[in-house]
Short mmCIF file of C-alpha atoms and ligand atoms in Angstrom, two decimals:
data_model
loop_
_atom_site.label_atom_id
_atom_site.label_comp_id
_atom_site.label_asym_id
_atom_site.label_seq_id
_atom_site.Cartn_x
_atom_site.Cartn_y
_atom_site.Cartn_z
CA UNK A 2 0.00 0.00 0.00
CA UNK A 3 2.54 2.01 0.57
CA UNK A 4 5.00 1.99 -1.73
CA UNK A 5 2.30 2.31 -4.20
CA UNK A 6 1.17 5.24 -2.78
CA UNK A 7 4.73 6.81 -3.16
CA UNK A 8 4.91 5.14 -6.36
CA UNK A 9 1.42 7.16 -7.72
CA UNK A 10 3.13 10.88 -5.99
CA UNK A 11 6.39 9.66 -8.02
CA UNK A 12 3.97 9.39 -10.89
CA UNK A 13 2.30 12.79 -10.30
CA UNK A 14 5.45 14.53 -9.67
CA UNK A 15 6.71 13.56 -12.86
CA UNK A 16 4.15 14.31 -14.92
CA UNK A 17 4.00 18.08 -13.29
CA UNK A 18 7.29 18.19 -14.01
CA UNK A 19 6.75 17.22 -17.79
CA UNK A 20 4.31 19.97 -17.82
CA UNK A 21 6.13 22.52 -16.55
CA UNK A 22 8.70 21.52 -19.35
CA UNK A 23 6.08 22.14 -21.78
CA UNK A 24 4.44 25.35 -20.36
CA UNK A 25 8.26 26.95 -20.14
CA UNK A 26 9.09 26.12 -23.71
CA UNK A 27 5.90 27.04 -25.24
CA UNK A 28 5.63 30.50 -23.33
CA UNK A 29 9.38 31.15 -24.89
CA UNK A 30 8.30 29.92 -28.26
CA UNK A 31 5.16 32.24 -27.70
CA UNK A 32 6.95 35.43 -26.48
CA UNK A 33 9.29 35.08 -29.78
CA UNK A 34 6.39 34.94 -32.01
CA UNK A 35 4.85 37.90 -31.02
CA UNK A 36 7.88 39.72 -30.80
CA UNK A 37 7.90 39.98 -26.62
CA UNK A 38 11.85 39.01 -26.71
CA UNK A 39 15.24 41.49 -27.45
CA UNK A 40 18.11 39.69 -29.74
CA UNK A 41 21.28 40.35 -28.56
CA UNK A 42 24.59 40.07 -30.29
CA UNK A 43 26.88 37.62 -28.28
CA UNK A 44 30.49 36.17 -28.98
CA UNK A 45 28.57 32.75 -29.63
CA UNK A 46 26.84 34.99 -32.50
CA UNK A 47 22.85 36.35 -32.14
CA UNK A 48 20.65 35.26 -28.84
CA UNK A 49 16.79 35.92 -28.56
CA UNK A 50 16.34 36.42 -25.00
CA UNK A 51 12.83 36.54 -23.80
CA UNK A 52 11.20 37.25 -20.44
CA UNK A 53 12.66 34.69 -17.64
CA UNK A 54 10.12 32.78 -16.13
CA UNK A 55 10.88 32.69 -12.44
CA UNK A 56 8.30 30.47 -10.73
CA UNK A 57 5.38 28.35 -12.46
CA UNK A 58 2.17 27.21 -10.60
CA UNK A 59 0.22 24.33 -12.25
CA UNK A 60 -3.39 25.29 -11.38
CA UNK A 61 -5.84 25.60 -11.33
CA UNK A 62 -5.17 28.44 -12.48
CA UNK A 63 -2.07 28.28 -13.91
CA UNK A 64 0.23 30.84 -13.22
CA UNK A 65 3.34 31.61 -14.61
CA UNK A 66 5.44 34.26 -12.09
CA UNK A 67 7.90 36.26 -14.85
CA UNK A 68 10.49 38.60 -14.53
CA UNK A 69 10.14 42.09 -17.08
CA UNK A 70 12.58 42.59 -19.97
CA UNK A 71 14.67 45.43 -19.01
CA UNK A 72 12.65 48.75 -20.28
CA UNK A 73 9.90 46.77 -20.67
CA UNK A 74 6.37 47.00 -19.34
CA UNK A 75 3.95 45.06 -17.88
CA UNK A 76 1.43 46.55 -20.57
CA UNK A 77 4.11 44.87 -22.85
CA UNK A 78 2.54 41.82 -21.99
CA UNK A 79 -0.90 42.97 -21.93
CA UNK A 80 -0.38 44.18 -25.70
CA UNK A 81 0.22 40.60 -26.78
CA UNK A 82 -1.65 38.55 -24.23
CA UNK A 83 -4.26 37.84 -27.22
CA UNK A 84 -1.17 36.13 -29.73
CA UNK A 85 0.37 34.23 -26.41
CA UNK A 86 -3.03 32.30 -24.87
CA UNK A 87 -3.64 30.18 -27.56
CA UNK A 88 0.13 28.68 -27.76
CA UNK A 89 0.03 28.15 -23.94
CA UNK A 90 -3.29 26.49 -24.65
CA UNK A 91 -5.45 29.44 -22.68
CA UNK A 92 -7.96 31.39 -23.82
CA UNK A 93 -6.91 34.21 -22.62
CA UNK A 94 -4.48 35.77 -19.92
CA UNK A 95 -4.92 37.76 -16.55
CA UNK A 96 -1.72 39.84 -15.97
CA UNK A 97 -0.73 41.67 -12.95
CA UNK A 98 1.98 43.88 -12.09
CA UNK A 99 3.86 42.44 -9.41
CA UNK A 100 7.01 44.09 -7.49
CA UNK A 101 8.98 46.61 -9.84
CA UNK A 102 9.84 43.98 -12.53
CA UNK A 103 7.69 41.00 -12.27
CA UNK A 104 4.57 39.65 -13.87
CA UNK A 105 1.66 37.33 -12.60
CA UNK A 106 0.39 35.78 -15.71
CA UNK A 107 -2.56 33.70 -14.91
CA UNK A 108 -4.30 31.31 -17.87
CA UNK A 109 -7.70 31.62 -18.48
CA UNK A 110 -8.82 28.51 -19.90
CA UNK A 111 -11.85 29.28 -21.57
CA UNK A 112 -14.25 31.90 -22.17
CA UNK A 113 -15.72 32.88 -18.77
CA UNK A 114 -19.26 33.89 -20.91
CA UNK A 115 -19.82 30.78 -22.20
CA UNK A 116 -21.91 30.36 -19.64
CA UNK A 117 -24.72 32.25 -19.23
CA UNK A 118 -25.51 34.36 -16.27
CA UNK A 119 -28.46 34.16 -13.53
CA UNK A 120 -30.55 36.86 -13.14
CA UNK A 121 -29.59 36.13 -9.12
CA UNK A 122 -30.31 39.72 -7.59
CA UNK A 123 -34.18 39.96 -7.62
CA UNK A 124 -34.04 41.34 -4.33
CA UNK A 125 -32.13 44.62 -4.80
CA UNK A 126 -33.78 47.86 -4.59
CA UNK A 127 -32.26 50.81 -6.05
CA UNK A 128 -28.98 48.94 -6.79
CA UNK A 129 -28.92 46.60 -9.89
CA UNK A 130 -26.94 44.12 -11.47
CA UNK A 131 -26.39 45.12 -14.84
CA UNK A 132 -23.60 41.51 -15.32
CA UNK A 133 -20.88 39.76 -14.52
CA UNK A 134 -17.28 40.60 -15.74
CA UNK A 135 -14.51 38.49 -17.11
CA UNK A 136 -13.32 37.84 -13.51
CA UNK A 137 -16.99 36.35 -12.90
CA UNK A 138 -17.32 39.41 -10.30
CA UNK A 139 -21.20 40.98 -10.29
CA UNK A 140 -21.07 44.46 -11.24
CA UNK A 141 -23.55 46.22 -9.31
CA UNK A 142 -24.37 50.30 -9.51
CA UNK A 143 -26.53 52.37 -7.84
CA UNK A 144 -29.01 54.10 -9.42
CA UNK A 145 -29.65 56.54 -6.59
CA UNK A 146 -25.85 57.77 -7.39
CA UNK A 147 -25.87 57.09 -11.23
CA UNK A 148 -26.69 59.48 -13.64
CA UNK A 149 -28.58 58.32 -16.97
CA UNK A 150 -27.52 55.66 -19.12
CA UNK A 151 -26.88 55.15 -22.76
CA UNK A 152 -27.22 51.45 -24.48
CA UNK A 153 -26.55 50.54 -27.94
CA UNK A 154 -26.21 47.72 -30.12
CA UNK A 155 -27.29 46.27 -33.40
CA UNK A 156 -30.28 44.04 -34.07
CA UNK A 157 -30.61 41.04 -31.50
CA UNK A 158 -26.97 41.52 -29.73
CA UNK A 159 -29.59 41.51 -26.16
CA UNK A 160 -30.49 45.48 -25.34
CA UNK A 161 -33.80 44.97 -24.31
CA UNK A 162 -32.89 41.66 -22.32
CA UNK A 163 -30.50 43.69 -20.64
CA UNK A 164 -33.70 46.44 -19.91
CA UNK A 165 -35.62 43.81 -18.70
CA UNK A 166 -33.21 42.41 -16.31
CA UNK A 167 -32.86 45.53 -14.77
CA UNK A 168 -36.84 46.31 -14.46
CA UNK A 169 -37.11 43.04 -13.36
CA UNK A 170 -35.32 43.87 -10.24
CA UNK A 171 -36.50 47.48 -9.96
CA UNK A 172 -40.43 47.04 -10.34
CA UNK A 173 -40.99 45.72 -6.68
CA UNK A 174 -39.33 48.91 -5.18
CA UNK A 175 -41.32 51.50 -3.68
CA UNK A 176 -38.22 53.46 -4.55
CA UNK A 177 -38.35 52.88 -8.47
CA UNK A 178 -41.08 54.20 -10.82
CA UNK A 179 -40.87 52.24 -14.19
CA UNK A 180 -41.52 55.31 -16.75
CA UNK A 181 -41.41 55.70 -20.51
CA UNK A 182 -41.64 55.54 -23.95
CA UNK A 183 -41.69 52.35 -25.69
CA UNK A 184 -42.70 52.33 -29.12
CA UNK A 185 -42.54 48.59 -29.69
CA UNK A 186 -45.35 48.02 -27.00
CA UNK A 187 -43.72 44.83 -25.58
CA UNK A 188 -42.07 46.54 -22.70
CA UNK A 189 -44.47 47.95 -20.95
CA UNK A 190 -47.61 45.32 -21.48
CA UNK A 191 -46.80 43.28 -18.44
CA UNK A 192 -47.11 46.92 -16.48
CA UNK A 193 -50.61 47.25 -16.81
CA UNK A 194 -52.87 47.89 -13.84
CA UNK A 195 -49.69 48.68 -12.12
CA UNK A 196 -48.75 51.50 -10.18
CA UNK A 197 -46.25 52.25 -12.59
CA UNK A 198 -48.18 51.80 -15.57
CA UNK A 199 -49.69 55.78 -15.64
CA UNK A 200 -46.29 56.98 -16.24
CA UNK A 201 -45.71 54.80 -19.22
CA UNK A 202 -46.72 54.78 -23.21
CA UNK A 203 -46.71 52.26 -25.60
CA UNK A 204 -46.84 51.87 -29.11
CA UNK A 205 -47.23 54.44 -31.82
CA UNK A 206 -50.95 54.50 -32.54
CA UNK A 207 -51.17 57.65 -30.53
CA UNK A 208 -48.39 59.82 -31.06
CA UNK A 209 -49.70 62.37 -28.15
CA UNK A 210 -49.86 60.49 -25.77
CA UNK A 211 -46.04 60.29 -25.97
CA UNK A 212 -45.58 64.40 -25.54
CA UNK A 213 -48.50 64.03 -23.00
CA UNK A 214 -46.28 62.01 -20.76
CA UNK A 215 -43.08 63.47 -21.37
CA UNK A 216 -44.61 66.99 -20.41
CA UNK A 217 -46.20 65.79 -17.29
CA UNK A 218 -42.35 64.20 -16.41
CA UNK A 219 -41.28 67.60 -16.86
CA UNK A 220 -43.37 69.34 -14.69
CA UNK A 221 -43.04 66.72 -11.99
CA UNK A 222 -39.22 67.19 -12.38
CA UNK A 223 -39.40 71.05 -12.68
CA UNK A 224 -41.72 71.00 -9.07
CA UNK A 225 -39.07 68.36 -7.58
CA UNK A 226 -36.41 71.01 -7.86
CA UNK A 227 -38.23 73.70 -7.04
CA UNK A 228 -39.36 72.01 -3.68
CA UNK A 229 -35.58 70.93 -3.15
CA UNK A 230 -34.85 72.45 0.82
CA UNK A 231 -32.19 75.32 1.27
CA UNK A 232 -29.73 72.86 1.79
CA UNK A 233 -29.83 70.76 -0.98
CA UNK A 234 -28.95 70.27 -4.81
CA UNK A 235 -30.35 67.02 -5.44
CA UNK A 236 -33.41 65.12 -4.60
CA UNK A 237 -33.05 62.06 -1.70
CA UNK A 238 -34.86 59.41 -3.06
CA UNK A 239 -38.01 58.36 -0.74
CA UNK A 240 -41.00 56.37 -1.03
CA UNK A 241 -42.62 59.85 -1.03
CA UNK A 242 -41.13 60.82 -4.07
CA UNK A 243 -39.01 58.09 -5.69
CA UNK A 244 -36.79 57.80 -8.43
CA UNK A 245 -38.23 58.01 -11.89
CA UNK A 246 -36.50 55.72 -14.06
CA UNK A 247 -37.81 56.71 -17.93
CA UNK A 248 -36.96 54.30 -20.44
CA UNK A 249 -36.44 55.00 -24.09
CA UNK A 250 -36.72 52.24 -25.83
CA UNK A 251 -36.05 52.04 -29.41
CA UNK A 252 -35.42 56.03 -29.02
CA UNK A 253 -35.56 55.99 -33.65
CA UNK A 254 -39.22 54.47 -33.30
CA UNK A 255 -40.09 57.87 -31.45
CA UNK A 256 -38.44 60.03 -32.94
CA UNK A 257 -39.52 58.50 -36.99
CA UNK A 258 -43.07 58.35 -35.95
CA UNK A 259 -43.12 62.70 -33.90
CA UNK A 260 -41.19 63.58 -36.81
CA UNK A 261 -43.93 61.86 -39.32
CA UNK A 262 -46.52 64.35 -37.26
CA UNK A 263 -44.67 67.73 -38.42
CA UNK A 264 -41.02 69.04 -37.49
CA UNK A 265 -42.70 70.77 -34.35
CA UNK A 266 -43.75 67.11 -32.54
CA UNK A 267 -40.33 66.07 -33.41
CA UNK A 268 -38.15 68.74 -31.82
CA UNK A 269 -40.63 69.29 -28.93
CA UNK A 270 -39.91 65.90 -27.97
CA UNK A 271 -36.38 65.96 -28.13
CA UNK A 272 -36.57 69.25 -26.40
CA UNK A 273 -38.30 67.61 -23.73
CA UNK A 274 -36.20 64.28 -23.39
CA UNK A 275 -33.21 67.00 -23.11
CA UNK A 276 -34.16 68.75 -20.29
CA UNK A 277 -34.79 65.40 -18.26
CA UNK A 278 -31.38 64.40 -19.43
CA UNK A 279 -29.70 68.08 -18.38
CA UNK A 280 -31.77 68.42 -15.00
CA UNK A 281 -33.18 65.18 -14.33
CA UNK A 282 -30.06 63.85 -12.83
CA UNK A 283 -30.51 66.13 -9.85
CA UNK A 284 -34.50 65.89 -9.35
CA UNK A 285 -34.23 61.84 -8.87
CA UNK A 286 -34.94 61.11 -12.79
CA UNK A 287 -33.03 58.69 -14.22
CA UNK A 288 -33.26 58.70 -18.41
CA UNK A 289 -32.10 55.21 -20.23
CA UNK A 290 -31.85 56.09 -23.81
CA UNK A 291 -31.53 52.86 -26.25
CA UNK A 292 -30.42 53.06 -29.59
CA UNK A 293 -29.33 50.41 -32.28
CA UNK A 294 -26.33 52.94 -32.82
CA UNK A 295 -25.67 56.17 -30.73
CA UNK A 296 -25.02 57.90 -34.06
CA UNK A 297 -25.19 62.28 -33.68
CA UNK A 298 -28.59 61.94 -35.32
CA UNK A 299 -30.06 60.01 -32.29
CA UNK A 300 -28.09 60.92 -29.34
CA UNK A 301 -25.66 63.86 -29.94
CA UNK A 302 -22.48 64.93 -28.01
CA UNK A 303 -24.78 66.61 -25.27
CA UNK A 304 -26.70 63.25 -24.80
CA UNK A 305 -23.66 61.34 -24.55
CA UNK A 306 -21.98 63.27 -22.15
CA UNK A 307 -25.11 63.59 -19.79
CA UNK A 308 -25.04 59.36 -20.00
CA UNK A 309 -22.95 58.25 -17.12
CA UNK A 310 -23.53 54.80 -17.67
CA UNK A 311 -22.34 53.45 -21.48
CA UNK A 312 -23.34 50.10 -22.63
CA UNK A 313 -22.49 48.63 -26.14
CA UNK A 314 -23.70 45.39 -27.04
CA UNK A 315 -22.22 43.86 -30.06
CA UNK A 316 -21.59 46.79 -32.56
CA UNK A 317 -21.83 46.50 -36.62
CA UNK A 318 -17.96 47.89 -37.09
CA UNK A 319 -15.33 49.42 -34.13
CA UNK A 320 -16.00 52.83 -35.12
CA UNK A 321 -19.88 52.33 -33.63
CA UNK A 322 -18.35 51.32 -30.10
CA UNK A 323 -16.16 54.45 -30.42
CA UNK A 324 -19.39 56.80 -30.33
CA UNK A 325 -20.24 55.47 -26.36
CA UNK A 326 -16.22 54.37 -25.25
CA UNK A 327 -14.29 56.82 -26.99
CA UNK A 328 -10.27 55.65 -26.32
CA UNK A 329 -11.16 52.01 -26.61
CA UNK A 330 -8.52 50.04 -27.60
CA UNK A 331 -8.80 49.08 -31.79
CA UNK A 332 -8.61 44.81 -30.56
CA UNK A 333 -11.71 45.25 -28.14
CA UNK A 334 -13.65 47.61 -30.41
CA UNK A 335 -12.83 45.03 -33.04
CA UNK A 336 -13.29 42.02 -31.28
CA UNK A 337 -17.06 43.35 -30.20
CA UNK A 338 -18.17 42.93 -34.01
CA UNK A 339 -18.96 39.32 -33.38
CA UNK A 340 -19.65 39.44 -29.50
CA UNK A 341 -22.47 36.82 -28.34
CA UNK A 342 -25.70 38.58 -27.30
CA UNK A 343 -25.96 40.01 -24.01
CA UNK A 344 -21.94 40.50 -24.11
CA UNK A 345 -21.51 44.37 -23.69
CA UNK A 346 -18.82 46.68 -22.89
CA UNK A 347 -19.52 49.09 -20.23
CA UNK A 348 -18.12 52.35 -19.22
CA UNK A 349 -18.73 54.02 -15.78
CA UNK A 350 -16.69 56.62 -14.53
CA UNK A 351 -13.26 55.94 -12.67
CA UNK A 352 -13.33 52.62 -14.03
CA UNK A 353 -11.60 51.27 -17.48
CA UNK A 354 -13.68 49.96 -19.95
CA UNK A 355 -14.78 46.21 -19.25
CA UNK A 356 -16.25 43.26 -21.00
CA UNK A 357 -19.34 41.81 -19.06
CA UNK A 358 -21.83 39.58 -19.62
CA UNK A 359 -26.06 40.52 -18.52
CA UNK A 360 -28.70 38.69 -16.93
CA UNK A 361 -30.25 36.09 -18.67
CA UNK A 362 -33.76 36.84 -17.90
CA UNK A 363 -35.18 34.28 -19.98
CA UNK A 364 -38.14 33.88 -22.22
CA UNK A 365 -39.89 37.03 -22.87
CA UNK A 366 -43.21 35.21 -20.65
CA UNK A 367 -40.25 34.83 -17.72
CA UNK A 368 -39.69 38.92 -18.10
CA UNK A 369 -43.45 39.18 -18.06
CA UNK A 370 -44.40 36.67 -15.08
CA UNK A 371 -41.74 38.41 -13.05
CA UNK A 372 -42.92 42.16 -13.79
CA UNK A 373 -45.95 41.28 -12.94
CA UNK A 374 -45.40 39.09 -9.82
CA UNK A 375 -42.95 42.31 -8.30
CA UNK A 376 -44.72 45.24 -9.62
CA UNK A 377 -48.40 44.20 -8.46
CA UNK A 378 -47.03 43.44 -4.83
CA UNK A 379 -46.85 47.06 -3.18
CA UNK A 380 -46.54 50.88 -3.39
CA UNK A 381 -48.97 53.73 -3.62
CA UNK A 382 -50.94 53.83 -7.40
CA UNK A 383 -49.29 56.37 -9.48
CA UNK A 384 -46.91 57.56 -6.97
N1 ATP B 406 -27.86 38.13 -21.56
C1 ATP B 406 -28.18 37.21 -22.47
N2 ATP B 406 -27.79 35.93 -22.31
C2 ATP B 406 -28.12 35.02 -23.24
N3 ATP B 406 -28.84 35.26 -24.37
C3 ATP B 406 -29.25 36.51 -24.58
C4 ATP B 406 -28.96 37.56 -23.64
N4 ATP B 406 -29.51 38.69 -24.11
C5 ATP B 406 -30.11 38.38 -25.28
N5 ATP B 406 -29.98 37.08 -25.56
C6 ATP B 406 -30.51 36.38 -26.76
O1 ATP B 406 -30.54 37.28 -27.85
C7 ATP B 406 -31.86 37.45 -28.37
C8 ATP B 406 -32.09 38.91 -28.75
O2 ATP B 406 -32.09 39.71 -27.61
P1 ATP B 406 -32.89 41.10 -27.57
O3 ATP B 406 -34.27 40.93 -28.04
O4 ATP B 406 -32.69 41.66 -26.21
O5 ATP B 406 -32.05 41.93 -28.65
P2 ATP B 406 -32.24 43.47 -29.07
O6 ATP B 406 -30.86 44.04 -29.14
O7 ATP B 406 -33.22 44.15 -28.19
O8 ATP B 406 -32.78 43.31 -30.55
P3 ATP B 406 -33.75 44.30 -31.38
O9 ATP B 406 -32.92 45.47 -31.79
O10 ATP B 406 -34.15 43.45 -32.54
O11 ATP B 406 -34.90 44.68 -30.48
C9 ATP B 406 -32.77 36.96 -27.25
O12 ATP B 406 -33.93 36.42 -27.78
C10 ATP B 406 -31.95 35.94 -26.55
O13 ATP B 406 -32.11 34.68 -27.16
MG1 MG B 407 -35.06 45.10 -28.59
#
């Protein structure tokens, strides 16, 4: 029993060792393809000398602990990470700076959206999950502290998914009121005989209706400031009077079908949606605007800028994930052209831009089912 017990760690230790072996000479192999080596002249003739690996950890993860080419950078290594995870059979790398010259390299082995993601936070109130990133942590914001939020993305890459998720775990608060414009008519139909339901307007049949509601936001927003006390610039959210969270959805359907009316619907509505994006911020309103593509036509440098929260979901060419992350770097914005749906990138501020993956909230009956299960259960009608 024993000795075969010491035979099998023999065993083990051996094959660890063979692949280390193999790990080593693949990530020098790896660093000379994609040019992360110097060649220096020597009196044996030319050497390729690549970062030194000083310490491997057979995972999971893997980790390879390597020591910095002199002048170079851990961003070096971040610059090829893409063209060195496939040849150390990853599918992508995790590197950290660590100590003046070193760098923790940890192998991702496989695409952490591949699976999808639980819609796990129905109980939140004003704060909602909006995904998961790459490093499988939630990413959770605030509403109360956000400003308003701008989400793009071409045909079926998961925007209104991602808006359902996020009403799906906002309807039940006494905090929230669901408010908007949604020209398709599917978002709002599981509101009805809510509270929320007054402050919302679907479909196009009656243009009106639209301007009605937007007006009336206005002038709930204008008395909101004006009632603000001496020592305050921005509304506390209460039960009294909570945060309105007005949804755009499909912004183009609105703005086609006021425009079809005459010139004057058109730019009284975007008059309108521009004041609750300048001053809503501060009277507890909270705009979403979603577009296809946040193109000047639809949402302008103003809009953008008032947008605190960016999302993209998969984009028809780089220079349409520009518009929302300007400074994104050319691989992301490139590689975001064929992301699966519900993938975004997201930009809040202080933070870089990051890949995450939304909520699956299921069928559009789940969205429906859960809207009305959370939205029927409490709060005063029309607050
Ligand atoms: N987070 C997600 N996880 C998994 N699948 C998703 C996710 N989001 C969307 N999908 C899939 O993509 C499909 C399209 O999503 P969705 O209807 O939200 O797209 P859209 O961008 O709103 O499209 P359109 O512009 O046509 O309205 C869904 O039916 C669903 O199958
Ligand atoms: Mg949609």
């Amino acid at each position: 029993m024993t000795w075969r017990s010491s035979w099998s760690r023999r065993q083990e230790r051996q094959a660890d060792a063979r692949e280390a072996d193999a790990l080593w000479c693949a990530w020098r192999r790896a660093c000379e393809g994609a040019g992360l080596c110097v060649r220096v002249e020597t009196a044996s003739g030319l050497t390729v000398v690549t970062p030194e690996v000083v310490q491997i950890v057979l995972g999971p993860p893997t980790v390879l602990m390597v020591r910095l080419l002199p002048g170079h950078l851990v961003r070096d290594v971040e610059q090829v990470a893409d063209r060195l995870a496939p040849h150390l059979g990853a599918f992508g790398l995790r590197v950290e700076q660590r100590g003046d010259v070193f760098a923790r390299i940890e192998l991702v082995p496989s695409d952490p959206f591949a699976a999808p993601v639980e819609d796990s936070l129905a109980l939140v109130q004003v704060p909602v999950l909006l995904g998961r990133d790459e490093q499988g942590r939630d990413l959770v914001r605030d509403w109360a502290s956000e400003a308003h939020m701008a989400i793009q993305g071409v045909t079926r890459s998961g925007k209104s998914r991602f808006v359902y998720g996020f009403l799906g775990q906002l309807a039940s608060s006494p905090l929230v009121t669901v408010a908007g414009c949604d020209p398709t008519g599917l978002l709002w139909r599981p509101f009805a005989g809510s509270r929320h339901a007054p402050w919302q307007v679907s479909g196009l049949a009656d243009i009106d209706a639209h301007e009605a509601l937007l007006t009336r936001l206005v002038v709930d927003m204008d008395a909101r400031i004006a009632g603000l006390p001496a020592g305050r610039d921005t509304l506390a959210v209460s039960e009294a009077e909570p945060l309105r969270l007005v949804v755009f959805e499909e912004l183009v359907g609105l703005y086609r079908a006021t425009d079809a009316v005459s010139k004057d619907a058109g730019r009284r509505v975007r008059a309108l949606i521009g004041r609750l994006l300048a001053e809503g911020a501060k009277a507890g309103v909270r705009v979403v605007l979603v577009v296809q593509r946040a193109e000047a036509a639809l949402m302008g440098a103003f809009e953008r800028a008032q947008c605190s929260v960016k999302v993209s979901f998969r984009s028809d060419n780089p220079a349409a994930v520009e518009l929302l992350h300007p400074g994104a770097a050319r691989d992301v914005a490139e590689a975001h052209v064929s992301a699966l749906p519900g993938v975004g990138l997201l930009s809040v501020p202080g933070a870089p831009l990051t890949r995450f993956r939304a909520p699956h909230v299921g069928s559009y009956a789940d969205y429906a089912e859960k809207i009305r299960a959370s939205s029927a259960s409490r709060g005063p009608v029309a607050a």
